[in-house]
Coordinates of C-alpha atoms in Angstrom, one line a residue:
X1 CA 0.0 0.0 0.0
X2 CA 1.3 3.6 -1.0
X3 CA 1.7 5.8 2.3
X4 CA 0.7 9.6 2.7
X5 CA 3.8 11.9 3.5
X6 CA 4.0 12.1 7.0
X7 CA 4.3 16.2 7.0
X8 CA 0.4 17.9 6.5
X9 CA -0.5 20.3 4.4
X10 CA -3.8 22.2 4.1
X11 CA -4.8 23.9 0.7
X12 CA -7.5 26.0 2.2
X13 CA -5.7 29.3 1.1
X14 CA -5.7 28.2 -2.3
X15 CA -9.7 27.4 -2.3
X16 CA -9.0 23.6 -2.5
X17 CA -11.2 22.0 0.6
X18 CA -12.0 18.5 1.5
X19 CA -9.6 17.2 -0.5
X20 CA -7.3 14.0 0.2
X21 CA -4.4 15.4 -0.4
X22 CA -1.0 12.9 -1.5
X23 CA 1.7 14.9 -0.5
X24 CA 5.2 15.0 -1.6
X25 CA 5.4 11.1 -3.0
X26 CA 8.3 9.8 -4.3
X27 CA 8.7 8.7 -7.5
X28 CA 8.3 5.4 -7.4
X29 CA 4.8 5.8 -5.6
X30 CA 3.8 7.5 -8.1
X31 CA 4.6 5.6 -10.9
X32 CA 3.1 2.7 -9.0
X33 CA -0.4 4.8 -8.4
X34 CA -0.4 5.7 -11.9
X35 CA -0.4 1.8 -12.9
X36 CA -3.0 1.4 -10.0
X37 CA -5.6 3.9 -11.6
X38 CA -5.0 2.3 -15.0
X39 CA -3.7 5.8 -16.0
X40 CA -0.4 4.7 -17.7
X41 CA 1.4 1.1 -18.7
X42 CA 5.1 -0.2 -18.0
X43 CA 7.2 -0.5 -20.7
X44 CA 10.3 -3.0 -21.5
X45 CA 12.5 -0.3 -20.8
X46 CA 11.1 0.6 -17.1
X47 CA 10.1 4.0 -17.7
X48 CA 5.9 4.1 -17.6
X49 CA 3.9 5.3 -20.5
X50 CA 1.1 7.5 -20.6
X51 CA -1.1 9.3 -22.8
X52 CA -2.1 12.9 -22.4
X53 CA -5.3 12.7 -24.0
X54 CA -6.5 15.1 -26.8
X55 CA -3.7 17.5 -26.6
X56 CA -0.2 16.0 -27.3
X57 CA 1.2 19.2 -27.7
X58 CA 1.3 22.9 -26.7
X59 CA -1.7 24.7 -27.7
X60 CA 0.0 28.5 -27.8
X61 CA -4.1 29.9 -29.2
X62 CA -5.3 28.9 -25.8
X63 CA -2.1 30.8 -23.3
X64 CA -3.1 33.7 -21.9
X65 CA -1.7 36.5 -19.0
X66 CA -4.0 38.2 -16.6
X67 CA -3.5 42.2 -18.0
X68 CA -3.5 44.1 -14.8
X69 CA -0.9 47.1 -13.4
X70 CA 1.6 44.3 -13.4
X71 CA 1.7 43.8 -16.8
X72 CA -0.3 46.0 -18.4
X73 CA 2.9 48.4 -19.9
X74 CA 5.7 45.7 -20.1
X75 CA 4.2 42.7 -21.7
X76 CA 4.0 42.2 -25.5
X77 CA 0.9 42.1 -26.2
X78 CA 0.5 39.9 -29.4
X79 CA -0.9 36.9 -30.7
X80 CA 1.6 34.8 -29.0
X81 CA 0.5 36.9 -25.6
X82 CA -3.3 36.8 -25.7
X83 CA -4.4 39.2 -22.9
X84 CA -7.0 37.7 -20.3
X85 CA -9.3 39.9 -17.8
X86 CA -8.6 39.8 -14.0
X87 CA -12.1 39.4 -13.0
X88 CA -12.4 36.6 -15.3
X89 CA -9.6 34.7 -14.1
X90 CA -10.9 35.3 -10.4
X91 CA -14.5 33.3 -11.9
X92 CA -12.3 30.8 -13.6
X93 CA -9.7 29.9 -10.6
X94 CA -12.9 29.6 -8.3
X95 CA -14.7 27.3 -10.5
X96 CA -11.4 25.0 -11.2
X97 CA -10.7 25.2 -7.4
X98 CA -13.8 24.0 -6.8
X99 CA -14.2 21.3 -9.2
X100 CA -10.4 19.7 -7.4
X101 CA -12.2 20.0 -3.7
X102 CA -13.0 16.5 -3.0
X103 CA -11.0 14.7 -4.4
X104 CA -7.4 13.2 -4.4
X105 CA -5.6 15.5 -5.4
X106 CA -1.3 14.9 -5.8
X107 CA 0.9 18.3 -4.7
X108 CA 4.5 18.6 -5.2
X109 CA 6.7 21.2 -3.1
X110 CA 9.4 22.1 -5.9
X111 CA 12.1 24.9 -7.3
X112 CA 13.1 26.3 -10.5
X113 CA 16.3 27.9 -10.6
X114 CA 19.9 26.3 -10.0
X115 CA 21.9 28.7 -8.6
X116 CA 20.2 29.6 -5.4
X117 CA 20.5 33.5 -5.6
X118 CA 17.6 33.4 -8.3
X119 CA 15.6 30.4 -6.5
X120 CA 11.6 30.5 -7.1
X121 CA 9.6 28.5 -4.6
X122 CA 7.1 26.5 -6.3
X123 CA 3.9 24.3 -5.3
X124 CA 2.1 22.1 -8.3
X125 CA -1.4 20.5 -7.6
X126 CA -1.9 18.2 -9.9
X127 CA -5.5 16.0 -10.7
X128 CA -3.3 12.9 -11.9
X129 CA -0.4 11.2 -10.6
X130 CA 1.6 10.9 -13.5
X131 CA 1.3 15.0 -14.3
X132 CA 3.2 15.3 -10.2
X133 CA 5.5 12.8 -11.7
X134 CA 6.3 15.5 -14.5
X135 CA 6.6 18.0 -12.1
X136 CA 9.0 15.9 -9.9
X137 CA 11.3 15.3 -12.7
X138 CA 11.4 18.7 -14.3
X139 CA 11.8 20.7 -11.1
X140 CA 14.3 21.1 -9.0
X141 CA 13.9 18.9 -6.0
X142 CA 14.1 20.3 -2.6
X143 CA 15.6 18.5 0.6
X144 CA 13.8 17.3 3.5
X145 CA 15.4 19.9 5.6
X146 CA 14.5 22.4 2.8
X147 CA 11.0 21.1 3.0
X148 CA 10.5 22.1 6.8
X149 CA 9.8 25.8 6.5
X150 CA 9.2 25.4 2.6
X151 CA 7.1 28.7 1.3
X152 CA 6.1 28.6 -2.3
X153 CA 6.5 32.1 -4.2
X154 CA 4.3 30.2 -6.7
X155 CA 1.6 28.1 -7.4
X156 CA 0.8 25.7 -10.4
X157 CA -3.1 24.3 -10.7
X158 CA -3.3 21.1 -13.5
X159 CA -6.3 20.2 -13.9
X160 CA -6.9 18.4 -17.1
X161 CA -10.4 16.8 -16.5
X162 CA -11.6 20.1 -15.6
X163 CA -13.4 22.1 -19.2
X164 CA -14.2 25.6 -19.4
X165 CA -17.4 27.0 -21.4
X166 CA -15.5 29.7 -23.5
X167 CA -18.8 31.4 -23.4
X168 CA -19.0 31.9 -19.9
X169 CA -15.1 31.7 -18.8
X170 CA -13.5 33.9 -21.4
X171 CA -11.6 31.2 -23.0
X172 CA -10.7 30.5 -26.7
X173 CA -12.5 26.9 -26.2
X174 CA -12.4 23.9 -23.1
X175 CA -8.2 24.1 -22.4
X176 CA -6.3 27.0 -21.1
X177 CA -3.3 28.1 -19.5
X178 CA -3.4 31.1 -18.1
X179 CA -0.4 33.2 -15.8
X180 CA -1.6 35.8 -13.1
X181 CA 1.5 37.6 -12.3
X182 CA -0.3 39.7 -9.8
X183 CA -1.0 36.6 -7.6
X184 CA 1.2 34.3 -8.8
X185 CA -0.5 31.1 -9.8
X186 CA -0.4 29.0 -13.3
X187 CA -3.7 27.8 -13.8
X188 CA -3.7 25.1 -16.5
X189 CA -7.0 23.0 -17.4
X190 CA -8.8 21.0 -19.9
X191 CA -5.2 19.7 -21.5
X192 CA -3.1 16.7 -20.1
X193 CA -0.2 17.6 -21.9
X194 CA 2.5 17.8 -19.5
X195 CA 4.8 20.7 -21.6
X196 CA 2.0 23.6 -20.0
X197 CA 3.3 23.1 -16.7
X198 CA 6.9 23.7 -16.8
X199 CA 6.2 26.2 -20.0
X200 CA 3.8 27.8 -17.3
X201 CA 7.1 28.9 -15.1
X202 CA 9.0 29.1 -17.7
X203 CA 7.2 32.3 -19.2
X204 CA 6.7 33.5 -15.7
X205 CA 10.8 33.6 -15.1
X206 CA 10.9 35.0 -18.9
X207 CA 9.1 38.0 -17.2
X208 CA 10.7 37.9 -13.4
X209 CA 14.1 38.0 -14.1
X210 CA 14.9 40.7 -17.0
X211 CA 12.5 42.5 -15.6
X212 CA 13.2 42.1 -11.5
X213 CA 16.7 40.5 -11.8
X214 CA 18.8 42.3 -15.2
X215 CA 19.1 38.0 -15.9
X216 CA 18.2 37.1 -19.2
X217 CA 16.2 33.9 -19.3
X218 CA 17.1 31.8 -22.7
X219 CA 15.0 28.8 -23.7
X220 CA 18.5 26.8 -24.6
X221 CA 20.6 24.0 -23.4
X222 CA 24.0 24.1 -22.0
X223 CA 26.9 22.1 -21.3
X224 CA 30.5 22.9 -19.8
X225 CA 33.8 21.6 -20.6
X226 CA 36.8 20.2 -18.7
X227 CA 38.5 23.7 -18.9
X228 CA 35.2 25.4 -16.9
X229 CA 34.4 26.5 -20.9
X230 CA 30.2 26.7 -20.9
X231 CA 28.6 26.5 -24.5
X232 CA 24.8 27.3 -25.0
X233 CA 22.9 26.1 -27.1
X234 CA 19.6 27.3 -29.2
X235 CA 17.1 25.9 -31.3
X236 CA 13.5 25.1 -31.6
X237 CA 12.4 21.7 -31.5
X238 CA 13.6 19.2 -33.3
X239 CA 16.5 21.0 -34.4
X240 CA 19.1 19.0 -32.0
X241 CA 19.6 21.1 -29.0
X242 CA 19.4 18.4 -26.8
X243 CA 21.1 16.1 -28.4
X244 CA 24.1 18.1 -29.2
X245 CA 24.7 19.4 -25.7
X246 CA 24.1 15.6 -24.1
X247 CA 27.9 15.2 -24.7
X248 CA 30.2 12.4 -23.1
X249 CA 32.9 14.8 -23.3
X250 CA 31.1 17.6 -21.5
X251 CA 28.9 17.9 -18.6
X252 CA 25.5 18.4 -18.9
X253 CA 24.0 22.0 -17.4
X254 CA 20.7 21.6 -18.6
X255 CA 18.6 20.8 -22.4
X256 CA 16.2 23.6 -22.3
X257 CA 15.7 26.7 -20.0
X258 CA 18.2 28.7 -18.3
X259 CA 19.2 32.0 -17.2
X260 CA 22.4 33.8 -18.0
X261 CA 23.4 36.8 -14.8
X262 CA 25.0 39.5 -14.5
X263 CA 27.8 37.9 -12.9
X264 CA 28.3 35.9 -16.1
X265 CA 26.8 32.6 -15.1
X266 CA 24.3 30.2 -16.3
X267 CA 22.1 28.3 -14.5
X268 CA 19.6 25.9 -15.2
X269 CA 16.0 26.8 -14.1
X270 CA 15.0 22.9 -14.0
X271 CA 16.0 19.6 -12.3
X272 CA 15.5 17.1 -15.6
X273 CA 15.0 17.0 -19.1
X274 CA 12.0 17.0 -21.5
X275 CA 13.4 15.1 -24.9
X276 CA 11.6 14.1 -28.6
X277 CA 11.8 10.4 -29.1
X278 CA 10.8 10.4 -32.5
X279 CA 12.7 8.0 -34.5
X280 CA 15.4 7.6 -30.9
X281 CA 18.2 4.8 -31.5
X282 CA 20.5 3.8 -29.4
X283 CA 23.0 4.1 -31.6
X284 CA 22.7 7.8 -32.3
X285 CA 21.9 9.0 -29.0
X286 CA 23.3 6.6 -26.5
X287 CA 22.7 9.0 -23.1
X288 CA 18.7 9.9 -23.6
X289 CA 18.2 6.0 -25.1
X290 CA 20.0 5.0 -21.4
X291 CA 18.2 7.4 -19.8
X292 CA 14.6 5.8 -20.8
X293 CA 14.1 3.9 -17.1
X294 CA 12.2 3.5 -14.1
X295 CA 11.4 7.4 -12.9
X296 CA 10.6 8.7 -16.9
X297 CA 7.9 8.9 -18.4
X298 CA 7.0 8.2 -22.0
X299 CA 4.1 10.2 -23.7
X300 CA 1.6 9.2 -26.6
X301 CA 4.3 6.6 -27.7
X302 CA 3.1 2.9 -28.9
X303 CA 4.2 -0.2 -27.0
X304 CA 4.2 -3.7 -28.9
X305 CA 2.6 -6.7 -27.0
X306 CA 5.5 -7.3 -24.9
X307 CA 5.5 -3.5 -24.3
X308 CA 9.2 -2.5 -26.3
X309 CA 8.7 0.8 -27.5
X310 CA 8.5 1.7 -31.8
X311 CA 10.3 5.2 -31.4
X312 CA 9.4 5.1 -35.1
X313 CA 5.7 5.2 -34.7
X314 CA 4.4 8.6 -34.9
X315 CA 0.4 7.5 -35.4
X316 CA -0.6 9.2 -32.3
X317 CA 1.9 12.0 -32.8
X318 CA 5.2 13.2 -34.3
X319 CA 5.9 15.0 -30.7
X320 CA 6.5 12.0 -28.8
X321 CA 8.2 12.7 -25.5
X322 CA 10.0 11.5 -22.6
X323 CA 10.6 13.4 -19.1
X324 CA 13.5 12.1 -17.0
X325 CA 15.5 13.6 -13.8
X326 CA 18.4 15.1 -14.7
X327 CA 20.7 12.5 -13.1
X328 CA 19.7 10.0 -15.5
X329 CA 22.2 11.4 -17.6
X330 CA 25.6 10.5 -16.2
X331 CA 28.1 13.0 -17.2
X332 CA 25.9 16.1 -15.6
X333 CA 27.2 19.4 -13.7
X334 CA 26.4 19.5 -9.7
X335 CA 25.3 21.8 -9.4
X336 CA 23.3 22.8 -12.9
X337 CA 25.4 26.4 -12.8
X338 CA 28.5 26.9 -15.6
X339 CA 30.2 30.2 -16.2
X340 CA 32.2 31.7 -18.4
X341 CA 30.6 31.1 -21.8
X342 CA 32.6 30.9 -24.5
X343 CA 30.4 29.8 -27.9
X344 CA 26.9 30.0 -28.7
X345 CA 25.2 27.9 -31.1
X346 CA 22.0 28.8 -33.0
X347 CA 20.9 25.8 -34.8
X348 CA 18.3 25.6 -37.7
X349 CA 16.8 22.7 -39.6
X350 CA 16.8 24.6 -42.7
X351 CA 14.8 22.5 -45.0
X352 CA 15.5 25.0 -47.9
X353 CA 19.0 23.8 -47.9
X354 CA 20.5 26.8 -48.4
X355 CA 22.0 28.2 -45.2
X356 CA 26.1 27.1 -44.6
X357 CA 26.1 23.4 -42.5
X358 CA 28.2 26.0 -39.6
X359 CA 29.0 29.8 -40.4
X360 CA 30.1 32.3 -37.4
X361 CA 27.7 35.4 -36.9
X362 CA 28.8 38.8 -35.9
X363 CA 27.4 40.5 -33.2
X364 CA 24.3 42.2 -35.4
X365 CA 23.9 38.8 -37.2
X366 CA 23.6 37.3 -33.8
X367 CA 21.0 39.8 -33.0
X368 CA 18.9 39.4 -36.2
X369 CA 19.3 35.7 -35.6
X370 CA 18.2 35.8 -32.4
X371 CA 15.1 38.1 -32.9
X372 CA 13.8 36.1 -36.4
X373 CA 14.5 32.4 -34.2
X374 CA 14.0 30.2 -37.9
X375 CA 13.6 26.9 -38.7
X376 CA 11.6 25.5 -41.4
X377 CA 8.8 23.2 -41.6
X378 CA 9.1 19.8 -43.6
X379 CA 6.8 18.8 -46.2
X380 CA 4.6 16.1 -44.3
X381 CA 4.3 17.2 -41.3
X382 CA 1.4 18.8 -41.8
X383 CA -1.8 18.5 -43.6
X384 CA -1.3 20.6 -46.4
X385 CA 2.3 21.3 -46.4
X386 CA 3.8 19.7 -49.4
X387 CA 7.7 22.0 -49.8
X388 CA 9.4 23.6 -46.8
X389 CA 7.9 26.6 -45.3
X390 CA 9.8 29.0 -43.3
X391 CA 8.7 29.1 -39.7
X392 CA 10.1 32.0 -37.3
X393 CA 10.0 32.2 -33.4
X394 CA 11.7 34.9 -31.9
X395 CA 14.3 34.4 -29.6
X396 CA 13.8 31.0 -29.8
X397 CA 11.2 30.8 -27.8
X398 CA 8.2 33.2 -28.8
X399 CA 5.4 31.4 -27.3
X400 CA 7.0 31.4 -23.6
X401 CA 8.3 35.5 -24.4
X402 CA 6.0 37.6 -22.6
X403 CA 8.7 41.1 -23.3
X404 CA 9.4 42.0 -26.7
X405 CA 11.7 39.9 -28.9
X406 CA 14.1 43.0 -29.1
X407 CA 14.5 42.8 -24.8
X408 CA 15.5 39.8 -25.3
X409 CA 18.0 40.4 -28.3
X410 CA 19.1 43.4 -26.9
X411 CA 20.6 41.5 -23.8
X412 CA 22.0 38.9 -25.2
X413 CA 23.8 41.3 -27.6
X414 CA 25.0 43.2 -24.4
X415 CA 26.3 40.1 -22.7
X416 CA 27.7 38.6 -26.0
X417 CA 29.8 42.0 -26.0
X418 CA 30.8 42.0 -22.5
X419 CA 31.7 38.5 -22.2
X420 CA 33.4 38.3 -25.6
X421 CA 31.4 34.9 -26.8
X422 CA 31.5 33.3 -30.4
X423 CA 28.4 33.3 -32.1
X424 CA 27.6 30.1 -34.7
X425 CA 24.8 29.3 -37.1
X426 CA 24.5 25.4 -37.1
X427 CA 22.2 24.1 -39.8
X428 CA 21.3 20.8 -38.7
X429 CA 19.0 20.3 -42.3
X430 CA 19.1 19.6 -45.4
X431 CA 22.5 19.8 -47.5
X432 CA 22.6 19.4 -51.4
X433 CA 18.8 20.3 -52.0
X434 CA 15.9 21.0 -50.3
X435 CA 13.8 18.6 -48.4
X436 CA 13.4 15.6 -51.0
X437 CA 15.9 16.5 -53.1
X438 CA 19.1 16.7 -50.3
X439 CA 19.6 14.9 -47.5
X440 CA 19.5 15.5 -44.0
X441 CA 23.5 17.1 -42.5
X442 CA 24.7 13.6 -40.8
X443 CA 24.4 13.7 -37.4
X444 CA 28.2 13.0 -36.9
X445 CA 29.6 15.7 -39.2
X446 CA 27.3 18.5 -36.9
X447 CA 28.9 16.7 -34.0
X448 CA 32.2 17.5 -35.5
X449 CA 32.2 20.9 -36.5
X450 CA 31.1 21.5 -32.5
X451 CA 33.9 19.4 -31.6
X452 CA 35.7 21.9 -33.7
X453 CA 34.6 25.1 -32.1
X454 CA 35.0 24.0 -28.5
X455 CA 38.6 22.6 -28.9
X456 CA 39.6 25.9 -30.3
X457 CA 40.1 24.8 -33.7
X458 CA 37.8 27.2 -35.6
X459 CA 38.7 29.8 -33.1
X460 CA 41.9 30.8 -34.3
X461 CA 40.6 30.7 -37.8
X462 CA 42.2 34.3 -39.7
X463 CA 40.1 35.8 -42.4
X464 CA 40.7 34.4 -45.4
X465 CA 39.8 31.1 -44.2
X466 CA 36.3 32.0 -44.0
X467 CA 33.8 32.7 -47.2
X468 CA 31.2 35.5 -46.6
X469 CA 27.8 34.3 -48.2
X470 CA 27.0 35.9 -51.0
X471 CA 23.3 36.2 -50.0
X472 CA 23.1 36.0 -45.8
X473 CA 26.6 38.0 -45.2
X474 CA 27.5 35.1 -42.8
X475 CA 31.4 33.9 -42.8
X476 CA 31.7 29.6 -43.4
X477 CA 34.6 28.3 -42.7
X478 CA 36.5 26.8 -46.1
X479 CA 38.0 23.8 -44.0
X480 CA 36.5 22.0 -40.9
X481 CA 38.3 18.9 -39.0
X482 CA 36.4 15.8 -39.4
X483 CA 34.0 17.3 -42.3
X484 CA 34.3 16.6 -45.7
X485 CA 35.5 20.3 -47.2
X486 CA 32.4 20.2 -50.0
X487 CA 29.6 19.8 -47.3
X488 CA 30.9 23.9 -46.2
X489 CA 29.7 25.1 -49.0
X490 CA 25.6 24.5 -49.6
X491 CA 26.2 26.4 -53.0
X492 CA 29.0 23.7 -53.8
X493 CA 26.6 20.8 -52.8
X494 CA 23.9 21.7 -55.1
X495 CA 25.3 21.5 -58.6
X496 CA 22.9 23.6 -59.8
X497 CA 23.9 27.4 -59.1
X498 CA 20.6 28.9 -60.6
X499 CA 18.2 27.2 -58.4
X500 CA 20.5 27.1 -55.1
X501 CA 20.2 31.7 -55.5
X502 CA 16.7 31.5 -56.7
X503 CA 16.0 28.9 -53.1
X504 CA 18.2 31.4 -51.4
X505 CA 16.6 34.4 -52.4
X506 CA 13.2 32.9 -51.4
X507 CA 14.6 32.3 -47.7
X508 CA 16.1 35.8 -47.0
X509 CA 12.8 37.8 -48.6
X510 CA 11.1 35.5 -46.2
X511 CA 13.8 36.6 -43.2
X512 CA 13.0 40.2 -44.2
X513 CA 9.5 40.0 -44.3
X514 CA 9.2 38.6 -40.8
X515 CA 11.3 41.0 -39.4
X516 CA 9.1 43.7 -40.6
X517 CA 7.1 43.5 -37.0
X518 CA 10.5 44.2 -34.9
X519 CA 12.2 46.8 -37.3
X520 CA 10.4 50.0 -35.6
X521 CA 12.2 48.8 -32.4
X522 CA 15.4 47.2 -33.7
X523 CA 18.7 49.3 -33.4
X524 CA 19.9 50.0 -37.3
X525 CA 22.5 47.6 -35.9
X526 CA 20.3 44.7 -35.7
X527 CA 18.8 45.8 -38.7
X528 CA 22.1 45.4 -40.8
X529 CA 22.6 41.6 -39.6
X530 CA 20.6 40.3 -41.7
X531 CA 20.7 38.8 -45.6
X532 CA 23.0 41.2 -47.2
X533 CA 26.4 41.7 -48.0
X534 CA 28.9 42.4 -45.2
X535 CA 32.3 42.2 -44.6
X536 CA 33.7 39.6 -42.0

């Protein structure tokens, strides 16, 4: 039988009553009370496997922020930051609070934030089990002795069974996630998808510290090297950011959200890692494969009858996931902090084929970069998407971005400056032709010219061993250890000069046209970083 925590806790004050409340259980109870409820199945591998239900995914349409004197002058508001009222959200939060009194309900005293100066206090109520199991792998994890006098700055409410009537509630339709900086909570319902809760504090620390701390919150990964050398990495999904900082060589910081400080450090805000499986070998990546055990959980992924997981089946979705504590991954950082950064890596999976496999960005190009945050959509993916289509998220991160893109850029620029850090554009697409023409960069040549960078290789690099693009201004490198010299030039690999311009012209109007919306606030700095001619 699974036993209640010992140490009692009342949720009166949040408007939950007469609820049994399962406290601060490990994670092993709760993957066992997750197989009790016949909420989840146990694969080959250990690690259990659930599924979240109609929403596999982040549903950005239905996040909103509570506009009051908090927020009302700083936040962008946007179509990525969908205002809500404050009177509405007081209706809302009653009704959900209601509708969780009564019943079992699973809370989880947590953290975000490695290094201990920035520390955020956090409580998560969750309806299910498996959704506290999330939180228990993806925040930081307090000690018992930390747990004794434990006050939470903030408060997360997941409830997925709960459904709002947009007609009455204010909401787009049943699901919402909705922040109320003025109070503090993250109120998520109506979705079982596990990304809204750590995206909930995620966007909350993407407000708190630039505007409350001068920190600049960066939805990257990050790894350090033997000689204290930290490297970040950038990238929406499914371009390889965590895959390319889970390095044997390197210790593990963190794979998605961290903050960078004044004092020139970086910590991680979270105490695991939230990976794709789509199409995961062992082979190719050996640390997340390993770290698929007892304590992770597998999302909307398809077990065979003696319950081996096909990483290759996507028939429920393409964004199949697994959470896992960060010290499932051997080679990690204790604790999650690095400093001085030396490189930065955006990475793209340009499915235009057209942007250099690794080209090193001057401080305006890093800007530009940073504020247009591309990658491309592949034919398929999609109903209705039959060539690549450009698809632009500032800073990496717009849907979790509740300041304007150019804060953000302007920051990073500052700290770039300051702290004297190399910039590289890593296309992790298509080389030799667009999507079903090329092929896909190998996985072990990207690893390569990384490799390259961090040992210093393409570091002392002079001038004329770099070729400025003739239509995005960026400097490739003419010779790379361990990659073959005619994958550098994506001009070289597509005997056909006509059609490479013509494909290249199509991705830089489409770079200018989405930077229209930032130009009335961008520097003409950050202006002139992007596809033109410049000298290196």
């Amino acid at each position: 039988m699974i036993h209640l925590n010992t140490k009692s806790i009342s949720l009166e004050d949040l408007g939950i009553n007469n609820a049994t409340i399962r406290y601060q259980l490990s994670s092993s109870e709760l993957h066992k009370e997750t197989l009790l409820k016949n909420q989840g199945e146990e694969t080959a591998l250990g690690a259990i496997a659930i599924r979240t239900g109609e929403f596999t995914g982040r549903s950005p349409k239905d996040r909103f922020i509570v506009k009051d004197s908090v927020t009302e002058d700083l936040v962008w508001w946007s179509d990525i930051n969908l205002p809500f009222e404050a009177d509405k959200f007081d209706l809302l939060y009653k009704k959900v609070t209601n509708y969780l009194s009564g019943k079992e309900i699973f809370v989880r005293d947590s953290y975000a934030c490695a290094d201990l100066d920035y520390k955020l206090n956090i409580r998560v109520v969750n309806e299910y089990p498996w959704s506290n199991m999330f939180a228990y792998n993806m925040f930081l994890r307090p000690t018992e002795k930390e747990l004794e006098n434990f006050s939470p700055e903030w408060t997360v409410i997941n409830a997925p069974g709960f459904m709002a009537d947009p007609t009455l509630d204010g909401t787009r339709q049943h699901n919402f996630a909705i922040l109320n900086f003025t109070k503090k909570i993250a109120l998520i319902g109506g979705t079982g998808y596990t990304g809204e809760i750590k995206k909930g504090i995620f966007s909350a620390l993407n407000f708190i510290l630039p505007v409350y701390k001068n920190t600049l919150p960066m939805h990257c990964s990050a790894n350090v090297g033997k000689n204290d050398d930290t490297a970040i990495f950038f990238g929406l999904s499914g371009t390889g950011k965590t895959t390319l900082s889970t390095d044997p060589e390197r210790s593990l910081i963190g794979d998605d959200e961290h903050g960078w400080t004044a004092e020139n450090t970086v910590f991680n805000f979270e105490g695991g890692c939230y990976a794709k499986v789509i199409n995961l070998s062992k082979e190719q990546e050996p640390e997340i494969f390993e770290a698929i055990k007892k304590g992770a959980i597998l999302e909307n992924v398809i077990l065979d009858k003696d319950k081996n997981v096909d990483f290759n089946d996507v028939s429920i979705t393409q964004n199949t996931r697994v959470s896992y504590p960060i010290y499932h991954i051997e080679n990690i950082r204790k604790p999650s902090v690095g400093k001085n950064p030396k490189n930065i890596f955006f990475l793209t999976a340009d499915a235009f084929g057209v942007l250099p496999p690794i080209s090193k960005l001057t401080p305006n190009q890093a800007a530009y970069h940073f504020i247009s945050g591309y990658t491309a959509k592949v034919a398929g993916t999609e109903a209705g998407v039959t060539e690549p289509i450009p698809s632009f998220s500032a800073c990496f991160g717009a849907p979790f971005m509740p300041l304007h893109p150019v804060k953000y850029a302007e920051m990073l620029s500052k700290k770039m400056k300051d702290a004297n850090v190399n910039v590289w554009l890593i296309n992790t697409g298509w080389s030799g032709g667009q999507y079903g023409v090329g092929r896909r960069m190998p996985l072990k040549y990207t690893r390569a010219m990384i490799a390259a960078v961090l040992n210093g290789d393409l570091g002392s690099y002079r001038y004329e061993d770099y070729h400025i693009h003739s239509v995005f201004g960026v400097a490739q490198p003419r010779t790379c250890p361990g990659v073959p010299t005619e994958l550098l030039s994506p001009r070289a690999t597509w005997n056909n000069d006509d059609l490479y311009y013509k494909t290249a012209f199509k991705l830089s109007n489409a770079f200018r046209e989405n930077f229209k919306q930032f130009e009335e606030d961008a520097s003409e700095e950050i202006r002139r970083g992007g596809p033109q001619r410049y000298a290196f």
